XYZ file of C-alpha atoms in Angstrom:
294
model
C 19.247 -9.204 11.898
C 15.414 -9.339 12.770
C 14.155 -11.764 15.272
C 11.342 -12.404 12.348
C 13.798 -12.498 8.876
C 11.017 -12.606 5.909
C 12.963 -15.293 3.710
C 10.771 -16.471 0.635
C 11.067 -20.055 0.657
C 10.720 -21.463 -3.195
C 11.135 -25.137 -2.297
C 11.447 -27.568 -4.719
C 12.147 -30.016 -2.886
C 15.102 -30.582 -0.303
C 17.540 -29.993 -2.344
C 18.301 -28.746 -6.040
C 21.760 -29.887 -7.083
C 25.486 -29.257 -5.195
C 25.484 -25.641 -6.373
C 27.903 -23.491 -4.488
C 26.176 -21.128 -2.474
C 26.638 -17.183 -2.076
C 25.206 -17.009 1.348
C 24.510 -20.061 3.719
C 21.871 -19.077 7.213
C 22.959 -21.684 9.772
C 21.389 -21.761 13.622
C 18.478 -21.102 12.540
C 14.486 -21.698 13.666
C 12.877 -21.746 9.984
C 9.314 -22.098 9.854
C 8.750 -24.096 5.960
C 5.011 -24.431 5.594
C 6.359 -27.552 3.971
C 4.074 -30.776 6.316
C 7.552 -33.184 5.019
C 9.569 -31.071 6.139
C 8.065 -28.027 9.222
C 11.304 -27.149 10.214
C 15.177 -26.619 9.289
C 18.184 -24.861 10.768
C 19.974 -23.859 7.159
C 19.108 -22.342 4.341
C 21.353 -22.197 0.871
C 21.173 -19.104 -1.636
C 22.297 -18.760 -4.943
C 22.117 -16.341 -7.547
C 18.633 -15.031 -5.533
C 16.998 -18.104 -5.109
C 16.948 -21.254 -2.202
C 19.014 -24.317 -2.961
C 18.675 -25.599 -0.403
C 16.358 -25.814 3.201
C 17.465 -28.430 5.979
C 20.803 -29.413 8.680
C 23.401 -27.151 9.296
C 25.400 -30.339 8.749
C 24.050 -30.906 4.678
C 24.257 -27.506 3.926
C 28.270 -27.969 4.276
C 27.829 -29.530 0.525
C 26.845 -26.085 -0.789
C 30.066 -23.866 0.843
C 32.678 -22.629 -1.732
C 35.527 -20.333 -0.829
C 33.320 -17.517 -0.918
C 30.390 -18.566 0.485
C 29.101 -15.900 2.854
C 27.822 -18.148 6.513
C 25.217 -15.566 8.536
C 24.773 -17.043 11.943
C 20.756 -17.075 12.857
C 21.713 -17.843 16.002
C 18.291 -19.325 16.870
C 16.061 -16.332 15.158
C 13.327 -16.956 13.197
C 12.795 -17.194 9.677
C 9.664 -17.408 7.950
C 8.405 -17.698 4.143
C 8.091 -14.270 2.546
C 4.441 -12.887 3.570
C 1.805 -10.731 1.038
C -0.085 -8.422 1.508
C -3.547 -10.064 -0.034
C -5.548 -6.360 -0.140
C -3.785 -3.634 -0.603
C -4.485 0.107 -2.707
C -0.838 0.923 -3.743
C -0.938 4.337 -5.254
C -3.225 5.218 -2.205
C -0.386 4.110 0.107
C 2.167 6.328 -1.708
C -0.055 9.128 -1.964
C -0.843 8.642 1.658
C 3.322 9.379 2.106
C 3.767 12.142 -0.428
C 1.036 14.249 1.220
C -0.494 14.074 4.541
C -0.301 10.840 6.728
C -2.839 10.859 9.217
C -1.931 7.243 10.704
C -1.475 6.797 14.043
C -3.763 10.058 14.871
C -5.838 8.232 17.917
C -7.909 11.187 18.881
C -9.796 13.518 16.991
C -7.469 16.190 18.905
C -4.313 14.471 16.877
C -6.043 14.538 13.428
C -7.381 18.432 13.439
C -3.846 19.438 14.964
C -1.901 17.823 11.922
C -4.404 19.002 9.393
C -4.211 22.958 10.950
C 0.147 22.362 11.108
C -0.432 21.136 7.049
C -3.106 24.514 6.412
C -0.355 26.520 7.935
C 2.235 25.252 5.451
C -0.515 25.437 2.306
C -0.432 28.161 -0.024
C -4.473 29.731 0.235
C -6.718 27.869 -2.484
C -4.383 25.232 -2.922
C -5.984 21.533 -2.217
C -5.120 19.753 1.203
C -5.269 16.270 0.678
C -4.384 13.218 2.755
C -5.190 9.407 3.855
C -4.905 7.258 7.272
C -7.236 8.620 9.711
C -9.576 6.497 11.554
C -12.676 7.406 14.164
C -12.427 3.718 15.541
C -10.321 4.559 18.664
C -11.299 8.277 18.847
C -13.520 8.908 21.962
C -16.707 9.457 21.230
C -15.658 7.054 17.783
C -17.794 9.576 15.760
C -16.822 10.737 12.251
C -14.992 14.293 11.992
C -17.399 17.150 10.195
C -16.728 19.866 7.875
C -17.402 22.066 10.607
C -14.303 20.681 12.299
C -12.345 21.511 9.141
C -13.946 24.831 8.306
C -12.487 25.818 11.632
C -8.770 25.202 10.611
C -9.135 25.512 6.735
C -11.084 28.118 5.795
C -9.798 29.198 3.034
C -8.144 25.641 1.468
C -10.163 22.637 -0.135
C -9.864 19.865 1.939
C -10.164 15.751 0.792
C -8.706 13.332 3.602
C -9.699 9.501 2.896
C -10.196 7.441 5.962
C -7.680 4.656 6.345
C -9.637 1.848 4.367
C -10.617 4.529 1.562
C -13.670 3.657 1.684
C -14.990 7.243 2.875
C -13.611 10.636 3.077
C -14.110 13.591 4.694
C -13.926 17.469 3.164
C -14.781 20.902 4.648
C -17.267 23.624 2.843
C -15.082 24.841 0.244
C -14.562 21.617 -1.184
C -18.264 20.660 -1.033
C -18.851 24.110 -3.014
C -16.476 23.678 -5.738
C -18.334 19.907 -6.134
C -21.488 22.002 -5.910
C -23.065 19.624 -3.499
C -26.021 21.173 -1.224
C -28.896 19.465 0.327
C -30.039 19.118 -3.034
C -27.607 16.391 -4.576
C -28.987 13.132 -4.624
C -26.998 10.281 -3.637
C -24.698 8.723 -6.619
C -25.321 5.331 -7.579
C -22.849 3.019 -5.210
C -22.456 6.406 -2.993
C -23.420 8.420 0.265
C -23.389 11.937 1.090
C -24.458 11.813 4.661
C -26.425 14.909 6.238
C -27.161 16.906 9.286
C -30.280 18.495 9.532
C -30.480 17.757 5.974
C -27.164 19.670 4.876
C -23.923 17.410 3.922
C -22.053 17.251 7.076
C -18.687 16.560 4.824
C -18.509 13.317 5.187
C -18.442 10.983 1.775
C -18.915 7.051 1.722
C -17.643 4.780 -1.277
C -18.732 6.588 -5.045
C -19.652 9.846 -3.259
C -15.630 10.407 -2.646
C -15.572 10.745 -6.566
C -18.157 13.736 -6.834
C -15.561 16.085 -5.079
C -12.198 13.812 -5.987
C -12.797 14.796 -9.621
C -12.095 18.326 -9.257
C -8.509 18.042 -7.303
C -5.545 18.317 -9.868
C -4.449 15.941 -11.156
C -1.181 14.166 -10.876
C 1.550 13.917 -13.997
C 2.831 10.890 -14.992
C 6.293 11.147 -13.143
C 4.457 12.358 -9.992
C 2.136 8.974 -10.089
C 4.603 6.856 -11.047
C 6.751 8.123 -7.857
C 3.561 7.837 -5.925
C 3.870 3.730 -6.674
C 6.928 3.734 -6.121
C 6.528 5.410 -2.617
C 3.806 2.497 -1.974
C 6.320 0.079 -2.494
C 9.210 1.347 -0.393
C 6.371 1.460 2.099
C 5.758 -1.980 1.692
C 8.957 -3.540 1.694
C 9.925 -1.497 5.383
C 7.119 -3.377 6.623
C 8.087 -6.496 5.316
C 6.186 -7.759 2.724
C 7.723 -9.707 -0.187
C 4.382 -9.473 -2.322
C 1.983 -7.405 -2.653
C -2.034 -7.854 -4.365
C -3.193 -4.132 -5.558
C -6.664 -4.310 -5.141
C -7.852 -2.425 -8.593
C -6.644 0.038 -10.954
C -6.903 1.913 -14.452
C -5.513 1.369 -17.621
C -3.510 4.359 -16.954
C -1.843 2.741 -13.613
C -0.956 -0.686 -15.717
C 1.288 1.145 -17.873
C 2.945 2.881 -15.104
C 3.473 -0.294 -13.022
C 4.628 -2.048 -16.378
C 7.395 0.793 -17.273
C 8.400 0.617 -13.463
C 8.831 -3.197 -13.590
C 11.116 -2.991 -16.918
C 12.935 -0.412 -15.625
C 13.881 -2.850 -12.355
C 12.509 -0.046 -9.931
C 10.304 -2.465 -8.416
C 11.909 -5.134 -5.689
C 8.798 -6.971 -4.992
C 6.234 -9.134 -6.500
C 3.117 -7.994 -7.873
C -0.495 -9.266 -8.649
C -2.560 -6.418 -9.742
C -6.295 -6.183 -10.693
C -7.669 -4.162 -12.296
C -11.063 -2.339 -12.469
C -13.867 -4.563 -14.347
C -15.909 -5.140 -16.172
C -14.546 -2.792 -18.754
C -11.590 -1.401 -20.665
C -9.073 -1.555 -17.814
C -9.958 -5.259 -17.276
C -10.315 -6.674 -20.925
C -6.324 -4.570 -21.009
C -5.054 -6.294 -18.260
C -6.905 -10.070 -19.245
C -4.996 -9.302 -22.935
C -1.391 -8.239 -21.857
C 1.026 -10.937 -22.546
C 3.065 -8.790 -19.502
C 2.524 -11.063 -16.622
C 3.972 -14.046 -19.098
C 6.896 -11.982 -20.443
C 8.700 -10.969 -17.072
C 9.821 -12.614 -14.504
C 9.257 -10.581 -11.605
C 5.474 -9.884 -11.412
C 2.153 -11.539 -12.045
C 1.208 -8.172 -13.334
């Protein structure tokens, strides 16, 4: 078991009846973010939720014949943690296409794009999410002259890490039909070099080339949130806050809740003002199941 277990701790109270518990954590350095009670060394479970938090020695009162005891052995546990901010479908589209994470020099990031170009039919779209100039030395945004090097021939859309801007090489800026002409959109930046779009798109500006990539069927988006969540959970978060999204996207998350695909909990927003927020204010969904404050 981890050093750190994520346990969500639903307290009410000490105790909540002598239940019989399925599984019983003894030895154990829980953190409670409860000021009565800070810490514990036991923790009861049944049927999914916490009975009990306190002494090895009281949580005796909850052990039936086949109560399952898991030794902590000193280890931590903590209350479940969320994610407060997070895109969700970005995440999983960051996995089913090209991860640029972890790419620390600009070196890293052209090398995985040219390995992706190599495996790319010619024409078809390149797209991907995760890089970051921040650590790159000089920390200077990449250029579609860096990708017209490597991708000549391929449209090419990767979102920097906070998707907040993007980056795209000549023959997507063509097919967008952006020159040194195109004004900036309202909420949006197409910065310049010498006065000709360098590739590089901030905020509503993304949207002006984003439009024209194909777009995704239902089954393919709906196993792009479900990526995003596997994602999630791995790292250890028992909740998750998706930071905006359309009406399309509520129905998806909504069929993926009913059908139990999702394992975690969920408060979504959704884009406002507008259609997809008056949708989400009116659905009676975050009252009617259990799982999600959808």
């Amino acid at each position: 078991m981890r050093a750190a277990a994520a346990i969500l701790l639903l307290m009410s109270g000490i105790t909540a009846g002598a239940e019989t518990a399925e599984r019983i954590f003894i030895n154990g350095n829980i953190y409670t973010v409860n000021e009565k009670q800070p810490h514990a060394e036991a923790i009861a479970l049944h049927r999914g939720r916490i009975i009990f938090v306190g002494a090895n020695a009281d949580a005796e009162k909850f052990r039936g014949d086949k109560t399952r005891i898991v030794d902590l052995a000193g280890k931590t546990a903590t209350p479940g943690f969320t994610d407060s901010h997070c895109h969700i479908f970005g995440i999983g589209e960051r996995e089913m296409t090209l991860n640029l994470e972890g790419t620390n020099t600009r070196e890293d990031f052209l090398t995985k794009v040219k390995e992706r170009v190599a495996q790319t039919e010619r024409a078809k779209w390149i797209t991907g999410r995760g890089w970051i100039e921040t650590f790159w030395k000089p920390p200077q945004f990449p250029t579609r002259a860096d990708l017209d090097k490597i991708a000549p021939d391929n449209p090419v859309f990767l979102t920097r890490a906070d998707g907040h801007a993007a980056v795209v090489n000549s023959v997507a800026l063509k097919l967008a039909n952006i020159d040194n002409h195109t004004p900036d959109p309202f909420g949006g930046q197409i910065l310049k070099t010498n006065s000709d779009p360098n590739g590089m798109l901030l905020d509503n500006a993304m949207d002006l080339v984003a439009k024209n990539i194909p777009k995704p069927t239902e089954a393919e988006t709906e196993q792009t949130l479900l990526k995003g969540i596997d994602r999630e959970i791995n790292l250890g978060w028992c909740e998750i806050q998706n930071a905006g999204s359309e009406l399309s996207d509520q129905e998806i998350i909504r069929r993926a809740y009913a059908a139990g695909k999702v394992k975690l909990r969920m408060i979504n927003a959704a884009y406002g003002p507008g259609e997809p927020a008056n949708e989400c204010i009116r659905s009676p969904f975050h009252a009617a199941h259990d799982q999600s404050d959808f």
